PDB file of C-alpha atoms and ligand atoms in Angstrom:
ATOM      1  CA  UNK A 196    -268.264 -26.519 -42.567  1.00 42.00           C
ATOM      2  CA  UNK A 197    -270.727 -24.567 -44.516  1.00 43.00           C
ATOM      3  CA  UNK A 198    -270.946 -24.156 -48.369  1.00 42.00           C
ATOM      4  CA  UNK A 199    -271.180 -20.615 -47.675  1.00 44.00           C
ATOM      5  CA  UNK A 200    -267.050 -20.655 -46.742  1.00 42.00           C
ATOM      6  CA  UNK A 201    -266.829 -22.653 -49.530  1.00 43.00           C
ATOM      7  CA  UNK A 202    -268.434 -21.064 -52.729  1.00 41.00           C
ATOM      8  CA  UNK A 203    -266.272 -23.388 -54.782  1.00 41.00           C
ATOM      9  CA  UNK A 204    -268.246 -26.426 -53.465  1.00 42.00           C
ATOM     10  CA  UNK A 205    -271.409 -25.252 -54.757  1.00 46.00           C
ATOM     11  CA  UNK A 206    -272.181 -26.766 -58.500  1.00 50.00           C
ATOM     12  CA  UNK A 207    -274.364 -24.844 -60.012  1.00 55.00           C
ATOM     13  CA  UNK A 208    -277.681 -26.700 -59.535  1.00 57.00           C
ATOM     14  CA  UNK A 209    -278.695 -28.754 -62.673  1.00 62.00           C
ATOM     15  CA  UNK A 210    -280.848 -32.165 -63.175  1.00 68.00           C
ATOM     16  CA  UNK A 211    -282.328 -34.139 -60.731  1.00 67.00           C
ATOM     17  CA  UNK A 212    -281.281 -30.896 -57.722  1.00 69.00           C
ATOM     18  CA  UNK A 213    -283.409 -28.469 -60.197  1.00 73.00           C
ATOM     19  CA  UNK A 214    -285.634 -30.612 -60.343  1.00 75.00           C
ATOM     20  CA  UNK A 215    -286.131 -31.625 -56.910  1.00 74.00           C
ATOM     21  CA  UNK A 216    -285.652 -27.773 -55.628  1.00 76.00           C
ATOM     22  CA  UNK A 217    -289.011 -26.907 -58.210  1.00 77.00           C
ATOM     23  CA  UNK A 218    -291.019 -30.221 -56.736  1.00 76.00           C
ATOM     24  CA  UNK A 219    -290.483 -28.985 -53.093  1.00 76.00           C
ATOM     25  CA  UNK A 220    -291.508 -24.943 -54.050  1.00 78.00           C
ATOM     26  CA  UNK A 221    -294.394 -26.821 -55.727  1.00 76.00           C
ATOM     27  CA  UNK A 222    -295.667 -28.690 -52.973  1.00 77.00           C
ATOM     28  CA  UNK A 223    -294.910 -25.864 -50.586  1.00 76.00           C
ATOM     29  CA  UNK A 224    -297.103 -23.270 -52.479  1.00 76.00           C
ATOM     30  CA  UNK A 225    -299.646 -25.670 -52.757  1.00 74.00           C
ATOM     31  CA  UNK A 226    -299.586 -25.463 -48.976  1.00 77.00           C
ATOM     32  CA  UNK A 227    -299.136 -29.505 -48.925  1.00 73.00           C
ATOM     33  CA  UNK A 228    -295.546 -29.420 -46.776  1.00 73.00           C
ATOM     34  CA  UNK A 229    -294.050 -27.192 -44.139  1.00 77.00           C
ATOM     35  CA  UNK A 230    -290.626 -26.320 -45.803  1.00 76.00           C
ATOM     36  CA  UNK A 231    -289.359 -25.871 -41.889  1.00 79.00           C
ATOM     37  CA  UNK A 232    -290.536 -29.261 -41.368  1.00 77.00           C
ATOM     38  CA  UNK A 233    -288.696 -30.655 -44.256  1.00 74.00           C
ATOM     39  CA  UNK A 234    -285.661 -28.509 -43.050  1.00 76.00           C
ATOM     40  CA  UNK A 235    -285.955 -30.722 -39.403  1.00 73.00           C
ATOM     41  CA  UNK A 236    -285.957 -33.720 -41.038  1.00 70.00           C
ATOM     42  CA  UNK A 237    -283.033 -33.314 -43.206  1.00 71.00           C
ATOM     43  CA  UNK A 238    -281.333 -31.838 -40.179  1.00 70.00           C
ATOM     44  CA  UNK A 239    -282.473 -35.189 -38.491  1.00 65.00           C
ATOM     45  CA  UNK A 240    -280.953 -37.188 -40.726  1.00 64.00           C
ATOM     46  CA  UNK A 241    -277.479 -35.729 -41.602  1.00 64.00           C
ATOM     47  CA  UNK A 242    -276.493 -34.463 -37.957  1.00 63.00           C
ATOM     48  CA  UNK A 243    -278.931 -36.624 -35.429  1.00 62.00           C
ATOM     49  CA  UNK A 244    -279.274 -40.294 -37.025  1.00 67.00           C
ATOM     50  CA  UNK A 245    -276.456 -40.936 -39.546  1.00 74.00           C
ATOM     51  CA  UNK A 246    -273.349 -39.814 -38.284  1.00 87.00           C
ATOM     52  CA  UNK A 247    -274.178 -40.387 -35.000  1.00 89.00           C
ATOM     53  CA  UNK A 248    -274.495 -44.301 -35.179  1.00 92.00           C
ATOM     54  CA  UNK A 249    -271.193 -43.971 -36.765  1.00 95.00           C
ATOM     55  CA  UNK A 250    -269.519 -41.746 -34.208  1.00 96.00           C
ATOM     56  CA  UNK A 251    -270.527 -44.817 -31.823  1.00 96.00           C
ATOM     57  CA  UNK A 252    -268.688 -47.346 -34.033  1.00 97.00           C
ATOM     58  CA  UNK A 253    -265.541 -44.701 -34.190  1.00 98.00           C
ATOM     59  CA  UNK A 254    -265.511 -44.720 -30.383  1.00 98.00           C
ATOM     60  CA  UNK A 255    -266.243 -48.784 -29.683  1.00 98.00           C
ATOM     61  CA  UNK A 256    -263.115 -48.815 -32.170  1.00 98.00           C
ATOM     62  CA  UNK A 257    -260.879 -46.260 -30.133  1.00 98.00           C
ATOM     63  CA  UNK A 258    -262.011 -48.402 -27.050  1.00 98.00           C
ATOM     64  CA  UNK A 259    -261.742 -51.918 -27.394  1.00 98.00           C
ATOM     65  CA  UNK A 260    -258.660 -53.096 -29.601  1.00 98.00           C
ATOM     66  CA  UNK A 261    -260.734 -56.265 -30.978  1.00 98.00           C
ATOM     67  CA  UNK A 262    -263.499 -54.881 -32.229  1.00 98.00           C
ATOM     68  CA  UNK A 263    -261.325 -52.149 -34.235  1.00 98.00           C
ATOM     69  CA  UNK A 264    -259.891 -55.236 -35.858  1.00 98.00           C
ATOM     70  CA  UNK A 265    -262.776 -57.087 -36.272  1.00 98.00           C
ATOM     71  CA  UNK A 266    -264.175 -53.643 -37.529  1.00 97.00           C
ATOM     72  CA  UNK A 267    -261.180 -53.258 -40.125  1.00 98.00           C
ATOM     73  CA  UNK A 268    -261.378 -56.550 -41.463  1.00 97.00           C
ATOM     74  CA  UNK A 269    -265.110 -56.918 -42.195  1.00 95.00           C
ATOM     75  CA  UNK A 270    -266.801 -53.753 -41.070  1.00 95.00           C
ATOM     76  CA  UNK A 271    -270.190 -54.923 -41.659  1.00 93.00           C
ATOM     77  CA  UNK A 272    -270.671 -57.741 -39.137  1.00 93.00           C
ATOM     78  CA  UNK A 273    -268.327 -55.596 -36.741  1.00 95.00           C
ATOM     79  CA  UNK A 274    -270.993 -52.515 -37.367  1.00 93.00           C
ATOM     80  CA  UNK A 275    -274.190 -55.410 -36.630  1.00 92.00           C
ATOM     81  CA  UNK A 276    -272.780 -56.008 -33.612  1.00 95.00           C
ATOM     82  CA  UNK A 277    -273.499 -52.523 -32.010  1.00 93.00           C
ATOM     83  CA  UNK A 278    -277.036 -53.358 -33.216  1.00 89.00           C
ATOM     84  CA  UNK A 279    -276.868 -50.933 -36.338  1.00 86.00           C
ATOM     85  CA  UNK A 280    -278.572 -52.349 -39.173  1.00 79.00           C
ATOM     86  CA  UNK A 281    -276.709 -52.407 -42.404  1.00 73.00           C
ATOM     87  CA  UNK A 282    -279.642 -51.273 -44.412  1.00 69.00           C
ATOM     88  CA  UNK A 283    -280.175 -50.695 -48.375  1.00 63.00           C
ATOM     89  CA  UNK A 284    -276.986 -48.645 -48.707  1.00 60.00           C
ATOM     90  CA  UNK A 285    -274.584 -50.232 -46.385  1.00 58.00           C
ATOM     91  CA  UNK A 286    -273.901 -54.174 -47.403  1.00 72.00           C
ATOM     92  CA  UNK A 287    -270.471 -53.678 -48.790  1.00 89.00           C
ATOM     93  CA  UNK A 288    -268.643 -51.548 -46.067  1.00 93.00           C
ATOM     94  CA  UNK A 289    -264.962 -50.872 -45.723  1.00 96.00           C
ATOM     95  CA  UNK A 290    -263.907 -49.093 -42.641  1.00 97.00           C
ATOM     96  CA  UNK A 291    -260.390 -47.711 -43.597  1.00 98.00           C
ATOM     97  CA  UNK A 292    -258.180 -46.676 -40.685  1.00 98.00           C
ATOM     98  CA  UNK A 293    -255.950 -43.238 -40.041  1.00 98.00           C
ATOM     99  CA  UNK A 294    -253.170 -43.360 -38.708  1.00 98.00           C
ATOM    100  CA  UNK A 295    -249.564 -40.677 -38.229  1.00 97.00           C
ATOM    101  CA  UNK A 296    -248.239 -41.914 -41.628  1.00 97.00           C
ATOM    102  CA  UNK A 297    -251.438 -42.127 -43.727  1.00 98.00           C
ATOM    103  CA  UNK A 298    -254.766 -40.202 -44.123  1.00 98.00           C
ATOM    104  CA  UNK A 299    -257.778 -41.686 -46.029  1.00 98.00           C
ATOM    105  CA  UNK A 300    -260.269 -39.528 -47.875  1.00 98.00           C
ATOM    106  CA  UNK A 301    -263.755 -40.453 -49.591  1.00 98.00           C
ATOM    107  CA  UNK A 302    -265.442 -39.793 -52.258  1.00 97.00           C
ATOM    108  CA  UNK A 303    -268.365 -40.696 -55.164  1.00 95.00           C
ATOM    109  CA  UNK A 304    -266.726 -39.591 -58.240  1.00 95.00           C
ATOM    110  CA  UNK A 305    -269.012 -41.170 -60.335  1.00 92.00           C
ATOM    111  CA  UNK A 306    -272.156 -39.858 -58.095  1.00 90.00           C
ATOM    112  CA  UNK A 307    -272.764 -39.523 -54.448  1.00 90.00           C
ATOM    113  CA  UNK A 308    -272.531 -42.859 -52.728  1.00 91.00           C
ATOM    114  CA  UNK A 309    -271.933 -42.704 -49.389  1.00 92.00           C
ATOM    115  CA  UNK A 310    -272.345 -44.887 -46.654  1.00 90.00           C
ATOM    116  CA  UNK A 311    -275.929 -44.052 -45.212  1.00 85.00           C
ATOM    117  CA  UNK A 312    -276.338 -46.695 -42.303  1.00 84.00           C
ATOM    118  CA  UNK A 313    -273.366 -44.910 -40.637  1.00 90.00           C
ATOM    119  CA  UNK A 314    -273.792 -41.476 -41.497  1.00 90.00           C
ATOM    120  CA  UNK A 315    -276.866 -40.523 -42.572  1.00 86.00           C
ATOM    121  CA  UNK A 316    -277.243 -38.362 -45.454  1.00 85.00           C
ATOM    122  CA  UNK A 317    -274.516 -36.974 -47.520  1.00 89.00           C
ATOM    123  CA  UNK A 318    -273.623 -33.135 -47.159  1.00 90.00           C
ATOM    124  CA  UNK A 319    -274.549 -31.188 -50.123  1.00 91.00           C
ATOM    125  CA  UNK A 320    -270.592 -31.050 -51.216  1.00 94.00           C
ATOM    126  CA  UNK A 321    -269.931 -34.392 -51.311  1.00 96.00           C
ATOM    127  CA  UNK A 322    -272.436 -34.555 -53.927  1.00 94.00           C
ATOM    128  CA  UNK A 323    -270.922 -31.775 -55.987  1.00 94.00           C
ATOM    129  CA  UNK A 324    -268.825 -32.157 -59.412  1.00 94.00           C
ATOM    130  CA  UNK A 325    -266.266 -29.649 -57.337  1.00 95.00           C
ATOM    131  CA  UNK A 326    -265.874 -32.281 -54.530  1.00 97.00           C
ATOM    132  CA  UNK A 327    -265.683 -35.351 -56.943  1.00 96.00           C
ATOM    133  CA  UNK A 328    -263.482 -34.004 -59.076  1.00 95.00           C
ATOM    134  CA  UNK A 329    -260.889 -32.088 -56.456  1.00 97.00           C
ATOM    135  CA  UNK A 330    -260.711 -34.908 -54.329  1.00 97.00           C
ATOM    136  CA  UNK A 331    -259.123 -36.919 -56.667  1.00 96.00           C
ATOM    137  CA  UNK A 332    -256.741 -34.524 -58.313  1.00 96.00           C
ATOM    138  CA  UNK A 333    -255.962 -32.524 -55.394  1.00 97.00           C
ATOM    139  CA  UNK A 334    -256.698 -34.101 -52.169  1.00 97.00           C
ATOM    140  CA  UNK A 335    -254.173 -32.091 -50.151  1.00 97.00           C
ATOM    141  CA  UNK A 336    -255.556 -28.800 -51.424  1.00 96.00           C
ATOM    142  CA  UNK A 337    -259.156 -29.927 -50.529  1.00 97.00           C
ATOM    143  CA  UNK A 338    -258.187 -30.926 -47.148  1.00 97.00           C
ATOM    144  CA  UNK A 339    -256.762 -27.454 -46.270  1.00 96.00           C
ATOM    145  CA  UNK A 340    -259.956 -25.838 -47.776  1.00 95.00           C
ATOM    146  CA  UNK A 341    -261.510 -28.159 -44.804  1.00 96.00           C
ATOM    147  CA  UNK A 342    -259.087 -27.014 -42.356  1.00 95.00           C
ATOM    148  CA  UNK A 343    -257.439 -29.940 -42.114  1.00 96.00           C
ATOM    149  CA  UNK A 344    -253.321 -29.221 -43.001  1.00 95.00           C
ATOM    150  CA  UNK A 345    -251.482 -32.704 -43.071  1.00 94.00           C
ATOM    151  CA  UNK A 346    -247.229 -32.987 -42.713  1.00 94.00           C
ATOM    152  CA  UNK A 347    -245.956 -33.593 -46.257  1.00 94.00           C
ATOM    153  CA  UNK A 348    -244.864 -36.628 -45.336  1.00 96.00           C
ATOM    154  CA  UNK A 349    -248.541 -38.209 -44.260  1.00 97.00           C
ATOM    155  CA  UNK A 350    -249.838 -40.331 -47.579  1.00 98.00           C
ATOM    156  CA  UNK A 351    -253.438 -39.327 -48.481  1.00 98.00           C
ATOM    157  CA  UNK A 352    -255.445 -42.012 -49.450  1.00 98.00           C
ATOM    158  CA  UNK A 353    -258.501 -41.465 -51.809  1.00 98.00           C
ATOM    159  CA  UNK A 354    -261.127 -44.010 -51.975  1.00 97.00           C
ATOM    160  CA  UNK A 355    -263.245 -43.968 -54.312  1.00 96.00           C
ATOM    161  CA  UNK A 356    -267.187 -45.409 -53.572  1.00 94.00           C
ATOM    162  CA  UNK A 357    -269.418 -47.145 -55.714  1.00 89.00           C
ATOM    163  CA  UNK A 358    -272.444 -48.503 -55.816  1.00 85.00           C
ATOM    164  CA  UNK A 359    -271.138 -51.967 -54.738  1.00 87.00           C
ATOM    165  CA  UNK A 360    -268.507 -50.643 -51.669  1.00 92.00           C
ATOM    166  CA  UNK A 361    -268.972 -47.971 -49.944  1.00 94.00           C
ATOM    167  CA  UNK A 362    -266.347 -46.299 -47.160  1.00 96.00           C
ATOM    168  CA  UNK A 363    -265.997 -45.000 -43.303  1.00 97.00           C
ATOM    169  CA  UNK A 364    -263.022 -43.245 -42.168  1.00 98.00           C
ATOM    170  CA  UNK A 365    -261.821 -44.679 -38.553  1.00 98.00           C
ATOM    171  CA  UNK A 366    -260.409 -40.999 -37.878  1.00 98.00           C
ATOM    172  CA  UNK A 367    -257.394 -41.373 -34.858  1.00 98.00           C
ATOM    173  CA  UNK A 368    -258.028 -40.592 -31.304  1.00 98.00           C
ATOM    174  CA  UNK A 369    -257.339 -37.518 -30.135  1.00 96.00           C
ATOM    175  CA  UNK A 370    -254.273 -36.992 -27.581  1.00 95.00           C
ATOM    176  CA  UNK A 371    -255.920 -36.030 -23.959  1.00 95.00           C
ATOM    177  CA  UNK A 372    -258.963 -38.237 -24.143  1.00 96.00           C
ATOM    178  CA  UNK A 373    -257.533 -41.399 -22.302  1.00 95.00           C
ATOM    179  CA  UNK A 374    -260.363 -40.661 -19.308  1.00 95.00           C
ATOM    180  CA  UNK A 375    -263.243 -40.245 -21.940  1.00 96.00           C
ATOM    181  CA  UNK A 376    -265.865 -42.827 -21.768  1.00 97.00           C
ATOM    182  CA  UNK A 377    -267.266 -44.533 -24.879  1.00 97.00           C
ATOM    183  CA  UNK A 378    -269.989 -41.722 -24.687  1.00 95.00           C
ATOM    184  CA  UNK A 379    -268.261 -39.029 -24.156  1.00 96.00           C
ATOM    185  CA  UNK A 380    -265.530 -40.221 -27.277  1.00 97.00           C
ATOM    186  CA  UNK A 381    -268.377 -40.026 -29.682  1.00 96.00           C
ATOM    187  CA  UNK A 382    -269.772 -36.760 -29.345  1.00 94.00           C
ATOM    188  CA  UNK A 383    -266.270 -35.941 -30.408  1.00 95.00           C
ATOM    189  CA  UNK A 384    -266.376 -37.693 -33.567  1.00 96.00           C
ATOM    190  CA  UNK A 385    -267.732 -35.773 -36.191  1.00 94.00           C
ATOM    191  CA  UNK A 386    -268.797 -36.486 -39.655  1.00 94.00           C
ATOM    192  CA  UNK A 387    -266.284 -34.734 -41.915  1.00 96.00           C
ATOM    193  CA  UNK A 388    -263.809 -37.001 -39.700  1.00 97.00           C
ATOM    194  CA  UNK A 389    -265.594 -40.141 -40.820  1.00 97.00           C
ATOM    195  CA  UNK A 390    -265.699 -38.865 -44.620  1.00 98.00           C
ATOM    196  CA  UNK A 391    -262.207 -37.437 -44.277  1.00 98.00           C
ATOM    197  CA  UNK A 392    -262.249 -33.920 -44.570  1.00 98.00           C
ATOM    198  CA  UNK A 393    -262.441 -33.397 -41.203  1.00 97.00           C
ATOM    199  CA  UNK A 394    -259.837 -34.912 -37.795  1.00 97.00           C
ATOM    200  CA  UNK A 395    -261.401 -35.439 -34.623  1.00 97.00           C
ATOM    201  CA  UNK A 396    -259.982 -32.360 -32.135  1.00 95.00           C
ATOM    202  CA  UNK A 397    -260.237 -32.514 -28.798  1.00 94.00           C
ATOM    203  CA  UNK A 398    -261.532 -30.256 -26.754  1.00 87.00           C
ATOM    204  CA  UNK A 399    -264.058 -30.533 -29.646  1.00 75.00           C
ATOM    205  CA  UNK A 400    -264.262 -27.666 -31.918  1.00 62.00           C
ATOM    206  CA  UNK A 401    -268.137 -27.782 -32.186  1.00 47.00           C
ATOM    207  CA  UNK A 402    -267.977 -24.490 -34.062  1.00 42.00           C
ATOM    208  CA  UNK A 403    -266.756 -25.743 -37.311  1.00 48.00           C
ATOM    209  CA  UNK A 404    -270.018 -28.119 -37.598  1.00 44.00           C
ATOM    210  CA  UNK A 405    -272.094 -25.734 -39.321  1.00 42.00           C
ATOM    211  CA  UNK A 406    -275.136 -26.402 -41.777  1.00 41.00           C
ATOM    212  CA  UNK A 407    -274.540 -26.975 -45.892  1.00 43.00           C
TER     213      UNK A 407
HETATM  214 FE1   FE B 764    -272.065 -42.626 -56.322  1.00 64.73          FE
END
C-alpha cells in the first residue's frame, strides 16, 4: 500500500509534519544527518521491529487455541508472555478478533495512536485527517480503497484508539496454511492486517507491501 495509489490519503502537510519535514532539511543541509540513514531507520521501525513482533503474536494466536484466548481477554500479559515488552505506548491493549461474520478496523480519530510495542510505527495514512475521518464514516469504502472487498453481510467494526487503549487486529488464518509452522505463519501476517485495512492472503501477496 503506498500513498502514491492513494492520493486521497495524503493531508496536505500542516503543523507539527511541516514542521518536522523543515527540522530534518535543516539538519541535513547542515550536513549533521544522512537523510538515507534516517530513511533505514524509519524503514526499521515500521516494517522490521513493530509489526513484526506482532505478526509473532498473530501466529502464536492462530497456533495454540489458549493463548488466543488468553490473548483476547487481556492482551497485554498474553503479549509479555512471548517476551515482548509492553513499553510506553502499549499498557492498555485490546486485541480484537476477525472472524466470517465480523471485521474490525482501527483508527486514531482524535490523533494517531496506535499500538507501537506490536507494530512499530504508524504508516503515514493512519495519521492523516483522510484516514481518521473515512474510517469512521465509511469504513466499507476505505476497505475497498485497501483492496480489501468484504460480503455485505460481514459487520465492520471500527475501534476507535486513544491515548488510554489502544488496538491489534487478530486478522483470520488463511485457508491452505494448516502445515505452516509458527514461523512460517508470521511472515504472512502483515501490518495493514493487524490495523485492518489489510487480510492475511496466502500464498502471501508480498507485492501489495509497498513504502508510504
Ligand atoms: Fe491518537
Amino acid at each position: 500500500m503506498s500513498d502514491r495509489d492513494h492520493p486521497e490519503h495524503n493531508a496536505p502537510e500542516t503543523g507539527p509534519a511541516l514542521r518536522v519535514k523543515a527540522l530534518e532539511a535543516l539538519l541535513v543541509e547542515k550536513g549533521l544527518v544522512d537523510p538515507a540513514a534516517l530513511d533505514a531507520i524509519v524503514e526499521q521501525y515500521e516494517y522490521r521491529v513493530g509489526p513484526r513482533l506482532g505478526a509473532r503474536v498473530v501466529a502464536r494466536a492462530w497456533l495454540d487455541a489458549e493463548f488466543r484466548v488468553r490473548l483476547l481477554n487481556d492482551a497485554v500479559s498474553a503479549i509479555g508472555e512471548l517476551g515482548i515488552p509492553s513499553g510506553p505506548e502499549g499498557e492498555h491493549l485490546m486485541v480484537v478478533e476477525n472472524t466470517p461474520d465480523a471485521h474490525n478496523l482501527i483508527v486514531c480519530t482524535l490523533c494517531s495512536c496506535y499500538p507501537w510495542p506490536v507494530l512499530g510505527l504508524p504508516p503515514a495514512w493512519y495519521k492523516s485527517f483522510a484516514y481518521r475521518s473515512r474510517a469512521v464514516a465509511d469504513p466499507r469504502g476505505v476497505l475497498r480503497e485497501f483492496g480489501v472487498e468484504l460480503a455485505p453481510d460481514v459487520e465492520i467494526r471500527v475501534w476507535d484508539s486513544s491515548a488510554e487503549l489502544r488496538y491489534m487486529v487478530l486478522p483470520m488464518r488463511p485457508d491452505g496454511t494448516e502445515n505452516l509452522n509458527e514461523e512460517q505463519l508470521a511472515a504472512l501476517v502483515t501490518r495493514d492486517a493487524m490495523i485492518g485495512t489489510g487480510v492475511v492472503r496466502y500464498p502471501a501477496q508480498t507485492a501489495r507491501r509497498a513504502a508510504e
